[in-house]
PDB file of C-alpha atoms in Angstrom:
ATOM      1  CA  UNK A   8     -13.761  17.307  17.878  1.00  0.00           C
ATOM      2  CA  UNK A   9     -14.546  15.676  14.563  1.00  0.00           C
ATOM      3  CA  UNK A  10     -15.961  12.253  13.748  1.00  0.00           C
ATOM      4  CA  UNK A  11     -13.093  10.718  11.784  1.00  0.00           C
ATOM      5  CA  UNK A  12     -15.318   7.963  10.376  1.00  0.00           C
ATOM      6  CA  UNK A  13     -17.287  10.603   8.486  1.00  0.00           C
ATOM      7  CA  UNK A  14     -14.194  12.183   6.929  1.00  0.00           C
ATOM      8  CA  UNK A  15     -13.782  11.254   3.263  1.00  0.00           C
ATOM      9  CA  UNK A  16      -9.994  11.525   3.527  1.00  0.00           C
ATOM     10  CA  UNK A  17      -9.957   8.931   6.337  1.00  0.00           C
ATOM     11  CA  UNK A  18     -12.176   6.591   4.292  1.00  0.00           C
ATOM     12  CA  UNK A  19      -9.872   6.926   1.267  1.00  0.00           C
ATOM     13  CA  UNK A  20      -6.783   6.319   3.408  1.00  0.00           C
ATOM     14  CA  UNK A  21      -8.358   3.200   4.901  1.00  0.00           C
ATOM     15  CA  UNK A  22      -9.295   1.874   1.459  1.00  0.00           C
ATOM     16  CA  UNK A  23      -5.762   2.453   0.175  1.00  0.00           C
ATOM     17  CA  UNK A  24      -4.315   0.724   3.239  1.00  0.00           C
ATOM     18  CA  UNK A  25      -6.479  -2.338   2.635  1.00  0.00           C
ATOM     19  CA  UNK A  26      -5.496  -2.445  -1.040  1.00  0.00           C
ATOM     20  CA  UNK A  27      -1.794  -2.068  -0.299  1.00  0.00           C
ATOM     21  CA  UNK A  28      -1.800  -4.757   2.385  1.00  0.00           C
ATOM     22  CA  UNK A  29      -3.071  -7.201  -0.239  1.00  0.00           C
ATOM     23  CA  UNK A  30      -0.526  -6.064  -2.827  1.00  0.00           C
ATOM     24  CA  UNK A  31       2.431  -6.171  -0.440  1.00  0.00           C
ATOM     25  CA  UNK A  32       1.709  -9.791   0.528  1.00  0.00           C
ATOM     26  CA  UNK A  33       3.506 -10.742  -2.676  1.00  0.00           C
ATOM     27  CA  UNK A  34       6.709  -8.865  -1.835  1.00  0.00           C
ATOM     28  CA  UNK A  35       9.811 -11.065  -1.432  1.00  0.00           C
ATOM     29  CA  UNK A  36      10.120 -12.802   1.937  1.00  0.00           C
ATOM     30  CA  UNK A  37      13.415 -11.026   2.642  1.00  0.00           C
ATOM     31  CA  UNK A  38      11.467  -7.737   2.664  1.00  0.00           C
ATOM     32  CA  UNK A  39       9.107  -8.832   5.451  1.00  0.00           C
ATOM     33  CA  UNK A  40      11.051  -6.814   8.044  1.00  0.00           C
ATOM     34  CA  UNK A  41      12.221  -4.216   5.529  1.00  0.00           C
ATOM     35  CA  UNK A  42      10.220  -2.516   2.825  1.00  0.00           C
ATOM     36  CA  UNK A  43       7.015  -4.488   3.448  1.00  0.00           C
ATOM     37  CA  UNK A  44       6.871  -3.602   7.126  1.00  0.00           C
ATOM     38  CA  UNK A  45       8.082  -0.022   6.758  1.00  0.00           C
ATOM     39  CA  UNK A  46       5.744   0.852   3.896  1.00  0.00           C
ATOM     40  CA  UNK A  47       2.753  -0.666   5.653  1.00  0.00           C
ATOM     41  CA  UNK A  48       3.542   1.280   8.828  1.00  0.00           C
ATOM     42  CA  UNK A  49       3.908   4.590   7.022  1.00  0.00           C
ATOM     43  CA  UNK A  50       0.676   3.996   5.108  1.00  0.00           C
ATOM     44  CA  UNK A  51      -1.395   3.029   8.145  1.00  0.00           C
ATOM     45  CA  UNK A  52       0.032   6.077   9.903  1.00  0.00           C
ATOM     46  CA  UNK A  53      -1.947   8.279   7.505  1.00  0.00           C
ATOM     47  CA  UNK A  54      -5.387   7.054   8.602  1.00  0.00           C
ATOM     48  CA  UNK A  55      -4.247   6.665  12.218  1.00  0.00           C
ATOM     49  CA  UNK A  56      -3.092  10.277  12.498  1.00  0.00           C
ATOM     50  CA  UNK A  57      -6.277  11.546  10.874  1.00  0.00           C
ATOM     51  CA  UNK A  58      -8.289   9.612  13.464  1.00  0.00           C
ATOM     52  CA  UNK A  59      -6.132  10.681  16.396  1.00  0.00           C
ATOM     53  CA  UNK A  60      -6.209  14.320  15.329  1.00  0.00           C
ATOM     54  CA  UNK A  61      -9.975  14.244  14.894  1.00  0.00           C
ATOM     55  CA  UNK A  62     -10.258  13.291  18.547  1.00  0.00           C
ATOM     56  CA  UNK A  63      -8.353  16.350  19.727  1.00  0.00           C
ATOM     57  CA  UNK A  64     -10.145  19.307  21.251  1.00  0.00           C
ATOM     58  CA  UNK A  65      -9.087  22.085  18.888  1.00  0.00           C
ATOM     59  CA  UNK A  66      -8.722  22.526  15.147  1.00  0.00           C
ATOM     60  CA  UNK A  67      -5.129  23.655  15.734  1.00  0.00           C
ATOM     61  CA  UNK A  68      -4.349  20.271  17.290  1.00  0.00           C
ATOM     62  CA  UNK A  69      -6.212  18.506  14.480  1.00  0.00           C
ATOM     63  CA  UNK A  70      -4.107  20.371  11.901  1.00  0.00           C
ATOM     64  CA  UNK A  71      -0.941  19.176  13.642  1.00  0.00           C
ATOM     65  CA  UNK A  72      -2.004  15.538  13.236  1.00  0.00           C
ATOM     66  CA  UNK A  73      -3.163  16.102   9.664  1.00  0.00           C
ATOM     67  CA  UNK A  74       0.305  17.487   8.940  1.00  0.00           C
ATOM     68  CA  UNK A  75       1.841  14.323  10.377  1.00  0.00           C
ATOM     69  CA  UNK A  76      -0.514  12.264   8.200  1.00  0.00           C
ATOM     70  CA  UNK A  77       0.609  14.261   5.166  1.00  0.00           C
ATOM     71  CA  UNK A  78       4.272  13.692   6.035  1.00  0.00           C
ATOM     72  CA  UNK A  79       3.583   9.965   6.387  1.00  0.00           C
ATOM     73  CA  UNK A  80       1.994  10.013   2.939  1.00  0.00           C
ATOM     74  CA  UNK A  81       5.223  11.372   1.451  1.00  0.00           C
ATOM     75  CA  UNK A  82       7.210   8.725   3.319  1.00  0.00           C
ATOM     76  CA  UNK A  83       4.917   6.064   1.854  1.00  0.00           C
ATOM     77  CA  UNK A  84       5.221   7.630  -1.605  1.00  0.00           C
ATOM     78  CA  UNK A  85       8.995   7.163  -1.458  1.00  0.00           C
ATOM     79  CA  UNK A  86       8.614   3.528  -0.411  1.00  0.00           C
ATOM     80  CA  UNK A  87       6.053   2.937  -3.157  1.00  0.00           C
ATOM     81  CA  UNK A  88       8.535   4.278  -5.719  1.00  0.00           C
ATOM     82  CA  UNK A  89      11.198   1.916  -4.355  1.00  0.00           C
ATOM     83  CA  UNK A  90       8.793  -1.039  -4.619  1.00  0.00           C
ATOM     84  CA  UNK A  91       8.073  -0.042  -8.204  1.00  0.00           C
ATOM     85  CA  UNK A  92      11.762   0.406  -9.054  1.00  0.00           C
ATOM     86  CA  UNK A  93      12.477  -3.085  -7.700  1.00  0.00           C
ATOM     87  CA  UNK A  94       9.594  -4.525  -9.760  1.00  0.00           C
ATOM     88  CA  UNK A  95       7.759  -5.718  -6.655  1.00  0.00           C
ATOM     89  CA  UNK A  96       4.556  -4.283  -8.125  1.00  0.00           C
ATOM     90  CA  UNK A  97       3.285  -3.932 -11.664  1.00  0.00           C
ATOM     91  CA  UNK A  98       3.287  -0.594 -13.443  1.00  0.00           C
ATOM     92  CA  UNK A  99      -0.527  -0.597 -13.451  1.00  0.00           C
ATOM     93  CA  UNK A 100      -0.680  -1.324  -9.723  1.00  0.00           C
ATOM     94  CA  UNK A 101       1.870   1.409  -9.032  1.00  0.00           C
ATOM     95  CA  UNK A 102      -0.083   3.940 -11.078  1.00  0.00           C
ATOM     96  CA  UNK A 103      -3.375   3.088  -9.352  1.00  0.00           C
ATOM     97  CA  UNK A 104      -1.917   3.301  -5.852  1.00  0.00           C
ATOM     98  CA  UNK A 105       0.038   6.445  -6.721  1.00  0.00           C
ATOM     99  CA  UNK A 106      -3.108   8.100  -8.092  1.00  0.00           C
ATOM    100  CA  UNK A 107      -5.078   7.240  -4.944  1.00  0.00           C
ATOM    101  CA  UNK A 108      -2.227   8.506  -2.782  1.00  0.00           C
ATOM    102  CA  UNK A 109      -2.059  11.824  -4.654  1.00  0.00           C
ATOM    103  CA  UNK A 110      -5.799  12.226  -4.171  1.00  0.00           C
ATOM    104  CA  UNK A 111      -5.404  11.667  -0.418  1.00  0.00           C
ATOM    105  CA  UNK A 112      -2.491  14.109  -0.257  1.00  0.00           C
ATOM    106  CA  UNK A 113      -4.552  16.780  -2.009  1.00  0.00           C
ATOM    107  CA  UNK A 114      -7.496  16.155   0.324  1.00  0.00           C
ATOM    108  CA  UNK A 115      -5.214  16.508   3.349  1.00  0.00           C
ATOM    109  CA  UNK A 116      -3.739  19.760   2.047  1.00  0.00           C
ATOM    110  CA  UNK A 117      -7.205  21.201   1.405  1.00  0.00           C
ATOM    111  CA  UNK A 118      -8.462  20.156   4.845  1.00  0.00           C
ATOM    112  CA  UNK A 119      -5.391  21.601   6.559  1.00  0.00           C
ATOM    113  CA  UNK A 120      -5.816  24.903   4.719  1.00  0.00           C
ATOM    114  CA  UNK A 121      -9.536  25.027   5.518  1.00  0.00           C
ATOM    115  CA  UNK A 122      -8.958  24.419   9.236  1.00  0.00           C
ATOM    116  CA  UNK A 123      -6.198  27.050   9.376  1.00  0.00           C
ATOM    117  CA  UNK A 124      -8.596  29.808   8.215  1.00  0.00           C
TER     118      UNK A 124
END
């Protein structure tokens, strides 16, 4: 088992989630049950799956949950692009969030590869 609170990737995912929750408050009201809800759920799934996987008994199980977290990150990336295309967020905000997301994705890939060795 791993202590998820000590994992840098979990900390980064939590920070991005907090940032995005603030940003998405300004999305149009008609998106409350659409893009706002869906994007928030996919984003929070990243940190949640890291934490759940860290609590598993084996590294193989942990890798499975890290892979789910990575998949959720790509789901969120798609939703972030949609939000940008619809001008729900500024270009600067999009670029900052996208950069943070890419960093998290790379961290997940590296951790998965390390645990598979």
